[in-house]
Tab-separated table of C-alpha atoms and ligand atoms in Angstrom:
chain	number	residue	atom	x	y	z
A	96	MET	CA	-0.060	0.117	-0.018
A	97	GLN	CA	2.994	2.400	0.714
A	98	ALA	CA	4.591	1.615	-2.176
A	99	ASP	CA	1.145	2.440	-3.955
A	100	LEU	CA	1.406	5.777	-2.453
A	101	ILE	CA	4.946	6.801	-3.343
A	102	GLN	CA	3.998	5.590	-6.904
A	103	ARG	CA	1.452	7.834	-7.016
A	104	ILE	CA	3.614	11.099	-5.582
A	105	VAL	CA	6.292	10.161	-7.914
A	106	THR	CA	3.746	10.368	-10.845
A	107	GLU	CA	2.590	13.534	-9.671
A	108	VAL	CA	6.266	15.204	-9.662
A	109	LEU	CA	6.823	13.649	-13.067
A	110	LYS	CA	3.754	15.506	-14.313
A	111	GLU	CA	4.926	18.726	-12.831
A	112	LEU	CA	8.222	18.119	-14.192
A	113	ALA	CA	7.411	17.019	-17.786
A	114	PRO	CA	8.772	18.306	-20.833
A	115	THR	CA	6.705	21.585	-21.392
A	116	PRO	CA	6.719	22.447	-25.096
A	117	SER	CA	4.924	25.555	-26.094
A	118	PRO	CA	1.328	25.745	-25.494
A	119	ALA	CA	-1.154	23.327	-27.878
A	120	GLU	CA	-2.870	25.907	-29.571
A	121	TYR	CA	-3.754	24.992	-33.107
A	122	GLY	CA	-7.076	23.042	-33.434
A	123	ILE	CA	-7.695	22.826	-29.523
A	124	PHE	CA	-10.974	24.462	-28.530
A	125	PRO	CA	-13.001	24.975	-25.263
A	126	ASP	CA	-15.866	22.909	-26.135
A	127	MET	CA	-16.846	20.323	-28.432
A	128	ASP	CA	-19.491	22.072	-30.621
A	129	THR	CA	-16.616	24.414	-31.479
A	130	ALA	CA	-14.042	21.682	-32.316
A	131	ILE	CA	-16.364	19.885	-34.688
A	132	ALA	CA	-17.686	23.184	-36.265
A	133	GLN	CA	-14.003	24.345	-37.200
A	134	ALA	CA	-13.589	20.463	-38.545
A	135	ARG	CA	-16.502	20.949	-40.486
A	136	GLU	CA	-15.207	24.375	-42.145
A	137	SER	CA	-11.940	22.647	-42.846
A	138	GLN	CA	-13.294	19.849	-44.459
A	139	LYS	CA	-14.765	21.956	-47.310
A	140	HIS	CA	-11.345	23.192	-48.077
A	141	VAL	CA	-9.733	19.274	-47.675
A	142	ALA	CA	-12.410	18.052	-50.257
A	143	ARG	CA	-11.143	20.594	-52.716
A	144	LEU	CA	-7.127	19.988	-52.112
A	145	SER	CA	-5.336	17.801	-54.953
A	146	MET	CA	-4.159	14.274	-53.864
A	147	ALA	CA	-0.652	15.849	-54.405
A	148	THR	CA	-1.153	18.421	-51.556
A	149	ARG	CA	-2.820	16.229	-49.315
A	150	GLU	CA	0.357	13.861	-49.664
A	151	LYS	CA	2.538	16.774	-49.168
A	152	ILE	CA	0.824	17.694	-45.827
A	153	ILE	CA	1.102	14.021	-44.603
A	154	ALA	CA	4.546	14.284	-45.537
A	155	ASN	CA	4.980	17.273	-43.178
A	156	ILE	CA	3.293	15.196	-40.823
A	157	ARG	CA	5.297	12.420	-40.865
A	158	LYS	CA	8.448	14.810	-40.773
A	159	LYS	CA	7.067	16.403	-37.489
A	160	THR	CA	6.356	13.019	-35.759
A	161	LEU	CA	10.151	12.234	-36.430
A	162	GLU	CA	11.074	15.235	-34.868
A	163	ASN	CA	8.979	15.037	-32.038
A	164	ALA	CA	9.254	11.553	-31.344
A	165	GLY	CA	11.275	11.699	-28.342
A	166	LEU	CA	9.308	14.788	-26.615
A	167	LEU	CA	6.057	13.177	-27.239
A	168	SER	CA	7.341	10.106	-25.586
A	169	ASP	CA	8.353	11.824	-22.743
A	170	MET	CA	5.406	13.849	-22.138
A	171	ALA	CA	3.318	10.639	-22.332
A	172	VAL	CA	5.208	8.652	-19.772
A	173	ALA	CA	5.213	11.966	-17.854
A	174	GLU	CA	1.517	12.701	-17.986
A	175	THR	CA	-0.004	8.947	-17.686
A	176	GLY	CA	2.978	7.104	-15.609
A	177	MET	CA	2.620	4.419	-18.045
A	178	GLY	CA	4.926	2.895	-20.379
A	179	ASN	CA	8.451	3.617	-21.566
A	180	PRO	CA	10.108	6.513	-23.334
A	181	SER	CA	12.545	4.401	-25.900
A	182	ASP	CA	9.458	2.075	-27.038
A	183	LYS	CA	6.868	5.057	-27.341
A	184	ARG	CA	9.938	6.618	-29.567
A	185	ALA	CA	9.968	3.422	-31.781
A	186	LYS	CA	6.302	3.319	-32.082
A	187	HIS	CA	6.296	7.169	-33.199
A	188	GLU	CA	9.190	6.410	-36.068
A	189	LEU	CA	7.167	3.057	-36.935
A	190	LEU	CA	4.096	5.068	-37.441
A	191	ALA	CA	5.763	7.932	-39.531
A	192	ALA	CA	7.515	5.706	-41.693
A	193	ARG	CA	4.711	2.610	-42.333
A	194	THR	CA	0.984	4.619	-41.811
A	195	PRO	CA	-0.429	4.140	-45.487
A	196	GLY	CA	-1.182	7.282	-47.229
A	197	ILE	CA	-2.769	8.501	-50.543
A	198	GLU	CA	-1.667	5.153	-52.087
A	199	ASP	CA	-4.072	3.454	-50.283
A	200	ILE	CA	-6.764	5.371	-51.901
A	201	THR	CA	-7.570	3.373	-55.139
A	202	THR	CA	-9.977	3.050	-57.869
A	203	LYS	CA	-11.574	0.000	-59.516
A	204	ALA	CA	-13.240	0.611	-62.979
A	205	TYR	CA	-15.555	-1.827	-65.212
A	206	SER	CA	-15.982	-1.547	-68.522
A	207	GLY	CA	-17.713	-3.087	-71.609
A	208	ASP	CA	-20.436	-2.804	-74.339
A	209	ALA	CA	-22.701	-0.644	-71.843
A	210	GLY	CA	-19.523	2.041	-71.456
A	211	LEU	CA	-17.299	2.897	-68.036
A	212	THR	CA	-18.102	2.403	-64.142
A	213	LEU	CA	-15.580	3.637	-61.761
A	214	VAL	CA	-16.074	2.781	-58.038
A	215	GLU	CA	-14.223	5.248	-56.328
A	216	GLN	CA	-13.013	5.832	-52.489
A	217	GLY	CA	-14.521	9.259	-51.198
A	218	PRO	CA	-14.590	10.830	-47.598
A	219	PHE	CA	-16.803	10.498	-45.181
A	220	GLY	CA	-16.412	14.221	-44.454
A	221	VAL	CA	-15.981	14.904	-40.467
A	222	ILE	CA	-14.703	11.874	-38.742
A	223	GLY	CA	-15.294	11.612	-34.754
A	224	ALA	CA	-12.521	9.584	-33.163
A	225	ILE	CA	-11.931	8.580	-29.804
A	226	THR	CA	-8.647	7.689	-28.696
A	227	PRO	CA	-6.961	5.649	-25.573
A	228	CYS	CA	-4.336	6.442	-23.080
A	229	THR	CA	-2.235	3.774	-23.504
A	230	ASN	CA	-1.051	4.699	-27.300
A	231	PRO	CA	-2.205	8.541	-27.296
A	232	SER	CA	-0.265	10.737	-29.887
A	233	GLU	CA	0.468	7.323	-31.778
A	234	THR	CA	-3.215	6.766	-32.389
A	235	ILE	CA	-4.203	10.340	-33.075
A	236	LEU	CA	-0.847	10.708	-35.699
A	237	CYS	CA	-1.703	7.768	-37.294
A	238	ASN	CA	-5.574	8.318	-37.462
A	239	THR	CA	-4.847	11.427	-39.205
A	240	ILE	CA	-2.618	10.561	-41.441
A	241	GLY	CA	-5.136	7.586	-43.063
A	242	MET	CA	-8.299	10.034	-42.760
A	243	LEU	CA	-6.927	13.016	-44.117
A	244	ALA	CA	-5.312	10.724	-46.949
A	245	ALA	CA	-9.174	9.771	-47.666
A	246	GLY	CA	-10.290	13.515	-47.772
A	247	ASN	CA	-11.670	13.750	-44.044
A	248	THR	CA	-11.018	16.023	-41.260
A	249	VAL	CA	-11.384	14.694	-37.462
A	250	VAL	CA	-12.446	15.703	-34.349
A	251	PHE	CA	-10.716	13.765	-31.461
A	252	ASN	CA	-11.906	13.288	-27.484
A	253	PRO	CA	-8.658	12.130	-26.491
A	254	HIS	CA	-8.459	10.014	-23.261
A	255	PRO	CA	-8.780	12.520	-20.218
A	256	ALA	CA	-5.533	10.938	-18.442
A	257	ALA	CA	-3.349	11.902	-21.589
A	258	VAL	CA	-4.746	15.095	-22.764
A	259	ARG	CA	-1.608	17.197	-22.817
A	260	THR	CA	0.193	14.784	-24.830
A	261	SER	CA	-2.947	13.973	-27.284
A	262	ASN	CA	-3.250	17.505	-27.825
A	263	TYR	CA	0.107	18.598	-28.647
A	264	ALA	CA	0.091	15.817	-31.473
A	265	VAL	CA	-3.198	17.762	-32.775
A	266	HIS	CA	-1.181	21.235	-32.187
A	267	LEU	CA	1.476	19.420	-34.675
A	268	ILE	CA	-0.720	18.289	-37.306
A	269	ASN	CA	-2.011	21.323	-37.662
A	270	GLN	CA	0.980	23.046	-37.791
A	271	ALA	CA	2.304	20.414	-40.313
A	272	SER	CA	-0.757	21.607	-42.576
A	273	PHE	CA	0.113	25.243	-42.989
A	274	GLU	CA	3.550	24.728	-43.494
A	275	ALA	CA	2.460	22.754	-46.411
A	276	GLY	CA	0.026	25.117	-47.604
A	277	GLY	CA	-3.159	23.167	-46.225
A	278	PRO	CA	-5.876	24.572	-44.257
A	279	ASP	CA	-5.996	24.950	-40.183
A	280	ASN	CA	-7.996	22.394	-37.964
A	281	ILE	CA	-7.621	19.197	-40.573
A	282	ALA	CA	-7.773	17.450	-36.990
A	283	THR	CA	-9.363	19.084	-33.910
A	284	SER	CA	-9.711	18.581	-30.533
A	285	THR	CA	-11.422	20.075	-26.950
A	286	ALA	CA	-8.976	21.229	-24.058
A	287	LYS	CA	-11.251	19.298	-21.425
A	288	PRO	CA	-12.585	16.000	-22.978
A	289	THR	CA	-15.014	14.162	-21.065
A	290	ILE	CA	-17.558	11.259	-21.502
A	291	GLU	CA	-19.961	14.261	-21.922
A	292	SER	CA	-17.881	15.656	-24.773
A	293	SER	CA	-17.577	12.301	-26.281
A	294	ASN	CA	-21.324	11.936	-26.397
A	295	ILE	CA	-21.782	15.150	-28.305
A	296	LEU	CA	-19.285	13.474	-30.804
A	297	PHE	CA	-21.672	10.369	-30.999
A	298	LYS	CA	-24.580	12.418	-31.474
A	299	HIS	CA	-23.804	15.264	-33.698
A	300	PRO	CA	-25.398	15.708	-37.070
A	301	ASP	CA	-22.362	16.697	-38.611
A	302	ILE	CA	-20.191	13.802	-37.554
A	303	GLY	CA	-20.369	11.202	-40.434
A	304	LEU	CA	-18.301	8.385	-39.103
A	305	LEU	CA	-16.919	7.184	-35.507
A	306	VAL	CA	-13.519	5.725	-34.952
A	307	VAL	CA	-13.100	4.433	-31.665
A	308	THR	CA	-9.996	2.950	-30.194
A	309	GLY	CA	-10.299	1.671	-26.398
A	310	GLY	CA	-11.939	-0.387	-24.014
A	311	PRO	CA	-15.350	-2.184	-24.240
A	312	GLY	CA	-17.102	0.446	-22.526
A	313	VAL	CA	-16.333	3.087	-25.069
A	314	VAL	CA	-16.897	1.066	-27.899
A	315	THR	CA	-20.089	-0.600	-27.037
A	316	ALA	CA	-21.218	3.108	-26.637
A	317	ALA	CA	-20.182	4.249	-30.002
A	318	LEU	CA	-21.983	1.313	-31.700
A	319	LYS	CA	-25.399	2.009	-29.865
A	320	SER	CA	-24.876	5.762	-31.216
A	321	GLY	CA	-26.848	4.936	-34.560
A	322	LYS	CA	-23.995	6.209	-36.559
A	323	ARG	CA	-21.710	4.024	-38.438
A	324	ALA	CA	-18.704	3.202	-36.104
A	325	ILE	CA	-15.637	1.578	-36.451
A	326	GLY	CA	-15.319	-0.133	-33.229
A	327	ALA	CA	-11.054	-0.953	-32.255
A	328	GLY	CA	-11.738	-2.614	-28.626
A	329	ALA	CA	-9.975	-4.529	-26.047
A	330	GLY	CA	-7.894	-7.455	-26.579
A	331	ASN	CA	-6.408	-10.382	-23.858
A	332	PRO	CA	-4.044	-12.036	-26.713
A	333	PRO	CA	-2.894	-15.496	-25.377
A	334	VAL	CA	0.558	-16.792	-27.005
A	335	LEU	CA	0.109	-20.657	-27.553
A	336	VAL	CA	3.708	-22.805	-27.692
A	337	ASP	CA	3.822	-26.445	-28.718
A	338	GLU	CA	6.292	-28.846	-28.537
A	339	THR	CA	7.622	-28.136	-32.092
A	340	ALA	CA	8.523	-24.862	-31.843
A	341	ASP	CA	12.261	-23.473	-31.466
A	342	ILE	CA	11.347	-22.930	-27.728
A	343	LYS	CA	14.420	-20.772	-27.084
A	344	LYS	CA	13.359	-18.246	-29.986
A	345	ALA	CA	9.576	-18.431	-28.554
A	346	ALA	CA	11.032	-17.478	-25.163
A	347	ALA	CA	12.891	-14.361	-26.638
A	348	ASP	CA	9.934	-13.365	-28.772
A	349	ILE	CA	7.140	-13.624	-25.975
A	350	VAL	CA	9.633	-11.426	-23.573
A	351	ALA	CA	10.406	-9.413	-26.368
A	352	GLY	CA	6.419	-8.395	-27.246
A	353	ALA	CA	5.034	-8.782	-23.777
A	354	THR	CA	7.662	-6.023	-22.357
A	355	PHE	CA	7.087	-3.630	-25.252
A	356	ASP	CA	6.314	-0.219	-23.635
A	357	ASN	CA	5.441	-2.408	-20.652
A	358	ASN	CA	3.015	-4.436	-22.237
A	359	LEU	CA	0.848	-1.610	-22.992
A	360	PRO	CA	-0.322	-2.612	-26.699
A	361	CYS	CA	-3.472	-4.394	-27.109
A	362	ILE	CA	-2.034	-6.454	-29.585
A	363	ALA	CA	0.929	-7.576	-26.707
A	364	GLU	CA	1.151	-11.078	-25.736
A	365	LYS	CA	-1.020	-11.358	-22.089
A	366	GLY	CA	-0.692	-15.125	-21.027
A	367	ILE	CA	0.836	-18.246	-22.205
A	368	ILE	CA	-0.259	-21.629	-22.924
A	369	ALA	CA	2.889	-24.104	-23.074
A	370	THR	CA	2.315	-27.783	-24.013
A	371	ILE	CA	3.508	-29.893	-21.012
A	372	LYS	CA	6.535	-31.421	-23.001
A	373	ILE	CA	7.813	-28.063	-23.431
A	374	ALA	CA	6.765	-26.309	-20.640
A	375	ASP	CA	9.668	-26.236	-18.271
A	376	GLU	CA	12.012	-25.848	-21.304
A	377	LEU	CA	10.227	-22.425	-22.104
A	378	ILE	CA	10.487	-21.270	-18.606
A	379	HIS	CA	14.002	-21.781	-18.224
A	380	TYR	CA	14.564	-19.868	-21.323
A	381	MET	CA	12.179	-17.302	-20.363
A	382	LYS	CA	14.393	-16.691	-17.298
A	383	GLN	CA	17.472	-16.500	-19.356
A	384	GLU	CA	15.247	-13.548	-21.021
A	385	GLY	CA	14.963	-11.751	-17.609
A	386	CYS	CA	11.884	-13.161	-16.310
A	387	TYR	CA	11.320	-13.397	-12.664
A	388	LEU	CA	8.670	-16.700	-11.483
A	389	ALA	CA	6.761	-15.570	-9.051
A	390	GLN	CA	6.013	-17.961	-6.210
A	391	PRO	CA	2.325	-18.456	-4.914
A	392	HIS	CA	2.548	-16.272	-2.057
A	393	GLU	CA	4.055	-13.406	-4.506
A	394	VAL	CA	1.439	-14.148	-6.923
A	395	GLU	CA	-1.213	-13.695	-4.196
A	396	LYS	CA	0.379	-10.436	-3.726
A	397	LEU	CA	0.591	-9.136	-7.092
A	398	ARG	CA	-3.341	-9.950	-7.208
A	399	GLU	CA	-4.300	-8.064	-4.481
A	400	THR	CA	-2.376	-5.147	-5.920
A	401	VAL	CA	-3.142	-4.605	-9.559
A	402	LEU	CA	-6.866	-5.716	-9.227
A	403	GLU	CA	-9.341	-4.397	-6.775
A	404	ILE	CA	-12.664	-6.024	-6.683
A	405	LYS	CA	-15.397	-3.562	-6.649
A	406	ASP	CA	-19.045	-4.497	-6.707
A	407	GLY	CA	-17.959	-8.250	-7.053
A	408	HIS	CA	-16.208	-7.310	-10.348
A	409	PRO	CA	-11.956	-7.088	-10.861
A	410	ARG	CA	-11.048	-3.460	-11.450
A	411	LEU	CA	-7.405	-2.693	-12.637
A	412	ASN	CA	-5.647	-0.684	-10.205
A	413	ARG	CA	-4.795	1.870	-12.829
A	414	ASN	CA	-1.535	2.748	-10.661
A	415	CYS	CA	-0.040	-0.478	-11.789
A	416	VAL	CA	-0.870	-0.341	-15.954
A	417	GLY	CA	2.009	0.037	-17.806
A	418	LYS	CA	4.397	-0.144	-14.753
A	419	SER	CA	7.571	-2.086	-15.401
A	420	ALA	CA	8.058	-5.514	-14.095
A	421	GLU	CA	10.635	-4.265	-11.076
A	422	GLU	CA	8.032	-1.403	-10.230
A	423	LEU	CA	5.659	-4.304	-9.920
A	424	LEU	CA	7.815	-6.259	-7.772
A	425	ARG	CA	8.619	-3.062	-5.652
A	426	MET	CA	5.422	-2.889	-5.447
A	427	ILE	CA	4.978	-6.326	-3.449
A	428	GLY	CA	7.766	-6.109	-1.454
A	429	VAL	CA	9.943	-8.143	-3.691
A	430	SER	CA	13.761	-6.627	-4.367
A	431	THR	CA	16.431	-8.556	-6.582
A	432	ASN	CA	19.920	-7.495	-7.986
A	433	GLU	CA	18.866	-9.093	-11.163
A	434	LYS	CA	17.596	-6.836	-14.186
A	435	ILE	CA	14.017	-8.035	-14.546
A	436	ARG	CA	11.898	-7.430	-17.667
A	437	CYS	CA	9.052	-9.560	-17.032
A	438	ILE	CA	7.378	-11.405	-14.116
A	439	ILE	CA	5.912	-14.763	-14.951
A	440	PHE	CA	3.904	-17.693	-12.797
A	441	GLU	CA	2.154	-20.924	-13.418
A	442	GLY	CA	-1.668	-21.128	-13.012
A	443	ASP	CA	-4.608	-22.388	-14.665
A	444	GLU	CA	-7.205	-21.020	-17.412
A	445	ASN	CA	-9.468	-19.627	-14.363
A	446	HIS	CA	-6.723	-17.888	-12.584
A	447	ILE	CA	-7.720	-14.088	-12.437
A	448	LEU	CA	-4.384	-12.637	-13.631
A	449	ILE	CA	-4.658	-14.379	-16.748
A	450	LYS	CA	-8.072	-13.892	-17.591
A	451	GLU	CA	-8.047	-10.396	-17.199
A	452	GLU	CA	-6.359	-7.857	-19.519
A	453	LEU	CA	-3.831	-6.537	-17.281
A	454	MET	CA	-1.465	-4.167	-19.578
A	455	MET	CA	1.597	-4.786	-17.858
A	456	PRO	CA	4.707	-7.225	-17.785
A	457	ILE	CA	2.816	-10.142	-15.724
A	458	LEU	CA	2.357	-13.256	-17.648
A	459	GLY	CA	0.859	-16.361	-16.395
A	460	ILE	CA	1.561	-19.722	-17.808
A	461	VAL	CA	-0.540	-22.749	-18.253
A	462	ARG	CA	0.243	-26.004	-19.246
A	463	ALA	CA	-1.823	-27.989	-21.514
A	464	GLN	CA	-1.856	-31.781	-21.887
A	465	ASP	CA	-1.458	-31.308	-25.966
A	466	VAL	CA	-1.824	-28.525	-28.846
A	467	HIS	CA	-5.595	-29.399	-29.132
A	468	GLU	CA	-6.262	-28.203	-25.342
A	469	GLY	CA	-3.701	-25.892	-25.583
A	470	ILE	CA	-5.923	-24.115	-28.690
A	471	ARG	CA	-9.008	-24.707	-26.519
A	472	ILE	CA	-7.897	-22.934	-23.580
A	473	ALA	CA	-6.142	-20.121	-25.867
A	474	VAL	CA	-9.621	-19.488	-27.343
A	475	THR	CA	-11.367	-19.406	-24.081
A	476	LEU	CA	-8.929	-16.865	-22.825
A	477	GLU	CA	-9.216	-14.734	-25.927
A	478	ALA	CA	-12.626	-14.494	-24.619
A	479	GLY	CA	-14.190	-13.698	-28.012
A	480	ASN	CA	-12.740	-10.400	-28.230
A	481	ARG	CA	-11.606	-11.463	-31.661
A	482	HIS	CA	-8.519	-9.102	-31.435
A	483	SER	CA	-5.270	-11.113	-31.443
A	484	VAL	CA	-3.732	-14.328	-30.967
A	485	HIS	CA	-0.128	-15.574	-31.514
A	486	MET	CA	1.676	-19.065	-31.645
A	487	HIS	CA	4.995	-20.693	-31.737
A	488	SER	CA	5.114	-23.517	-34.020
A	489	LYS	CA	6.648	-25.168	-36.822
A	490	ASN	CA	3.750	-27.495	-37.222
A	491	VAL	CA	1.492	-25.661	-40.440
A	492	ASP	CA	-1.842	-28.001	-39.474
A	493	TYR	CA	-1.607	-26.731	-35.224
A	494	LEU	CA	-1.035	-23.292	-36.858
A	495	THR	CA	-4.219	-23.540	-39.269
A	496	GLN	CA	-6.235	-25.268	-36.834
A	497	PHE	CA	-5.417	-22.540	-34.369
A	498	GLY	CA	-6.074	-19.691	-36.741
A	499	GLN	CA	-9.493	-20.981	-37.542
A	500	ALA	CA	-10.547	-21.490	-34.142
A	501	ALA	CA	-9.700	-18.449	-32.836
A	502	ASP	CA	-10.694	-16.346	-36.170
A	503	THR	CA	-8.990	-13.082	-35.077
A	504	ALA	CA	-8.413	-9.840	-36.566
A	505	ILE	CA	-4.548	-10.863	-35.894
A	506	PHE	CA	-2.835	-13.897	-35.986
A	507	VAL	CA	1.332	-13.638	-35.585
A	508	LYS	CA	3.400	-17.009	-35.713
A	509	ASN	CA	6.837	-17.241	-34.670
A	510	ALA	CA	7.753	-13.472	-33.907
A	511	PRO	CA	6.915	-11.070	-31.355
A	512	SER	CA	3.649	-9.516	-31.366
A	513	PHE	CA	4.750	-6.404	-32.441
A	514	ALA	CA	5.491	-7.863	-36.022
A	515	ALA	CA	1.417	-7.472	-36.416
A	516	LEU	CA	1.877	-3.642	-36.424
A	517	GLY	CA	4.623	-3.714	-39.300
A	518	PHE	CA	7.377	-3.766	-36.515
A	519	GLY	CA	10.119	-6.448	-37.518
A	520	GLY	CA	7.029	-8.026	-39.457
A	521	GLU	CA	5.751	-7.213	-43.028
A	522	GLY	CA	2.559	-5.118	-43.736
A	523	PHE	CA	1.531	-1.655	-42.941
A	524	CYS	CA	1.340	0.283	-39.521
A	525	SER	CA	-1.684	0.947	-37.473
A	526	PHE	CA	-2.701	1.869	-33.901
A	527	THR	CA	-6.617	1.254	-34.640
A	528	ILE	CA	-7.315	-2.424	-34.998
A	529	ALA	CA	-11.084	-2.847	-35.696
A	530	SER	CA	-11.334	-5.984	-33.673
A	531	ARG	CA	-14.769	-5.480	-32.693
A	532	THR	CA	-16.585	-4.355	-36.139
A	533	GLY	CA	-14.425	-6.413	-38.414
A	534	GLU	CA	-12.047	-3.661	-40.476
A	535	GLY	CA	-9.037	-4.907	-39.170
A	536	LEU	CA	-5.781	-3.139	-39.013
A	537	THR	CA	-7.586	0.313	-40.397
A	538	SER	CA	-5.749	2.751	-42.899
A	539	ALA	CA	-6.775	5.358	-45.242
A	540	SER	CA	-9.119	3.091	-47.329
A	541	THR	CA	-11.202	2.027	-44.184
A	542	PHE	CA	-12.302	5.825	-43.798
A	543	THR	CA	-14.011	6.003	-47.137
A	544	LYS	CA	-17.084	5.364	-48.605
A	545	SER	CA	-17.792	3.976	-52.210
A	546	ARG	CA	-19.253	5.720	-54.684
A	547	ARG	CA	-20.034	4.227	-58.076
A	548	CYS	CA	-19.783	6.627	-61.290
A	549	VAL	CA	-21.427	5.280	-64.397
A	550	LEU	CA	-20.940	6.642	-67.829
A	551	GLY	CA	-23.355	4.919	-70.595
A	552	ASP	CA	-22.105	3.703	-73.862
A	553	SER	CA	-18.723	5.395	-73.950
A	554	LEU	CA	-15.319	5.524	-73.278
A	555	SER	CA	-15.003	2.066	-73.567
A	556	ILE	CA	-12.501	1.601	-76.410
A	557	ARG	CA	-11.679	-2.409	-76.208
B	733	NAD	P1	-10.909	3.501	-22.210
B	733	NAD	O1	-11.549	2.564	-22.683
B	733	NAD	O2	-10.590	3.616	-20.805
B	733	NAD	O3	-10.936	4.603	-22.637
B	733	NAD	C1	-10.966	5.044	-24.049
B	733	NAD	C2	-11.651	6.501	-24.209
B	733	NAD	O4	-12.881	6.376	-24.071
B	733	NAD	C3	-11.169	7.425	-23.137
B	733	NAD	O5	-11.396	9.136	-23.675
B	733	NAD	C4	-12.496	7.716	-22.418
B	733	NAD	O6	-12.828	8.639	-21.354
B	733	NAD	C5	-13.779	7.037	-23.002
B	733	NAD	N1	-14.661	6.322	-22.848
B	733	NAD	C6	-14.728	5.403	-21.743
B	733	NAD	N2	-15.738	5.000	-21.582
B	733	NAD	C7	-16.722	5.732	-22.087
B	733	NAD	C8	-18.192	5.698	-22.389
B	733	NAD	N3	-19.003	4.861	-22.037
B	733	NAD	N4	-18.900	6.550	-23.303
B	733	NAD	C9	-17.836	7.496	-23.933
B	733	NAD	N5	-16.534	7.597	-23.707
B	733	NAD	C10	-15.943	6.551	-22.961
B	733	NAD	O7	-9.393	2.819	-22.866
B	733	NAD	P2	-7.908	3.156	-22.541
B	733	NAD	O8	-7.667	2.860	-20.994
B	733	NAD	O9	-7.313	4.254	-22.747
B	733	NAD	O10	-7.292	2.042	-23.316
B	733	NAD	C11	-6.988	0.610	-23.249
B	733	NAD	C12	-7.944	-0.079	-23.543
B	733	NAD	O11	-8.298	-0.141	-24.947
B	733	NAD	C13	-7.693	-1.763	-23.817
B	733	NAD	O12	-8.778	-2.468	-23.494
B	733	NAD	C14	-6.827	-2.111	-24.878
B	733	NAD	O13	-7.078	-3.421	-25.462
B	733	NAD	C15	-7.878	-1.008	-26.009
B	733	NAD	N6	-7.153	-0.676	-27.161
B	733	NAD	C16	-7.630	-1.232	-28.257
B	733	NAD	C17	-7.110	-1.139	-29.119
B	733	NAD	C18	-6.954	-1.563	-30.589
B	733	NAD	O14	-6.911	-1.166	-31.746
B	733	NAD	N7	-8.369	-2.301	-31.019
B	733	NAD	C19	-5.584	0.273	-29.258
B	733	NAD	C20	-5.291	0.600	-28.024
B	733	NAD	C21	-6.166	0.363	-27.174
């Protein structure tokens, strides 16, 4: 309890000492209605911009993201008390390099005796977006690149716990736009985001599309709004390891993925299922990778520390979310001279620390009799989020069976979870993974509506 108090004081002091850039001015309005009106005005200009100008603005957003990657990362850690600056910097660098721009907007053509038909991707207009405190500026920058490429402007209701960092990202986006000859307010936000301000966004007639990145509560609220909504909800990704895997590599990959930004990403490994033949070997190699194997009494202390039971339901202690393994060990009174990256423990599939999405480097390990039981347990732990699962195996049949049974937006095989974001894996980057509504990793084309443009009897020269 005392460690918890010290942690809160440290977080408050860090907030005071946080890097103080020039105040976020561009695109930030005192209330949500003004933020929406300004984004609507701006969208009239954006709709008339050439694709080349859109791309020029996006290039400048990428440049500003890189120039400010360190500052935004330090601000986020200081403001939220979660994650670590070096991994946050890597996420900014990744999004700057690999978030798709205008090249993602394509046209389909059909030509024949009856003429020519084009199916083009047009903007929704003004998008309302909700962003999390776990990847605050990353989500805002990545969303805006895609939304602008598609011809939209966007109004953000950022997470209140990350408002300074989020609004600074909005400010940089607008700075990038006018430096590149674009309008201001291509992205807007409010100075004091609240649940009430998100509800204004959900109901406003000028908002054509909602894009919601966060936990189950906010995604459900958006889906009930009556508007078209893209829902990027919670995950609790299990990682399955079978006896055909390269166990040493699996251990290294799992620890790398699960400790990235202190386990904040929704895609990060949150629990392990290991077949009994290789479970001991996996634990052995995980210890070599800097894991601390917690004993039952320490696991009990962890449970009491990281979860609070309110009205009979477990709630995350937000002071533990995104903390390093060493900070978490200190909170339960464990000191060690070794460098610890992750806490591991053994439990069954009903263990609350394995079932709950903790977003901190604590990984429970469940032993399965064989890969088939492992698949069943992993699917149960994924809990119907349809978000992400991961597997280490050399058997293509087992990989296929797991992929089919899990039916998730992401399935990473034989790599750390962050390969799914294009970090050491092929493919583009996104910080909004539409698990609930099925679009998967979102990009510019996700933020468009389809328009059919038909010309009768002409322009087919076949
Ligand atoms: P959160 O759900 O606590 O907050 C998200 C935002 O929604 C905040 O702005 C919050 O104020 C607002 N909000 C919450 N409930 C609301 C309601 N009922 N109505 C209107 N607004 C509401 O999420 P968080 O703690 O910032 O982020 C962590 C969660 O988000 C995890 O569950 C994680 O898995 C998920 N996440 C998902 C993705 C994805 O791409 N699928 C990406 C990042 C995070």
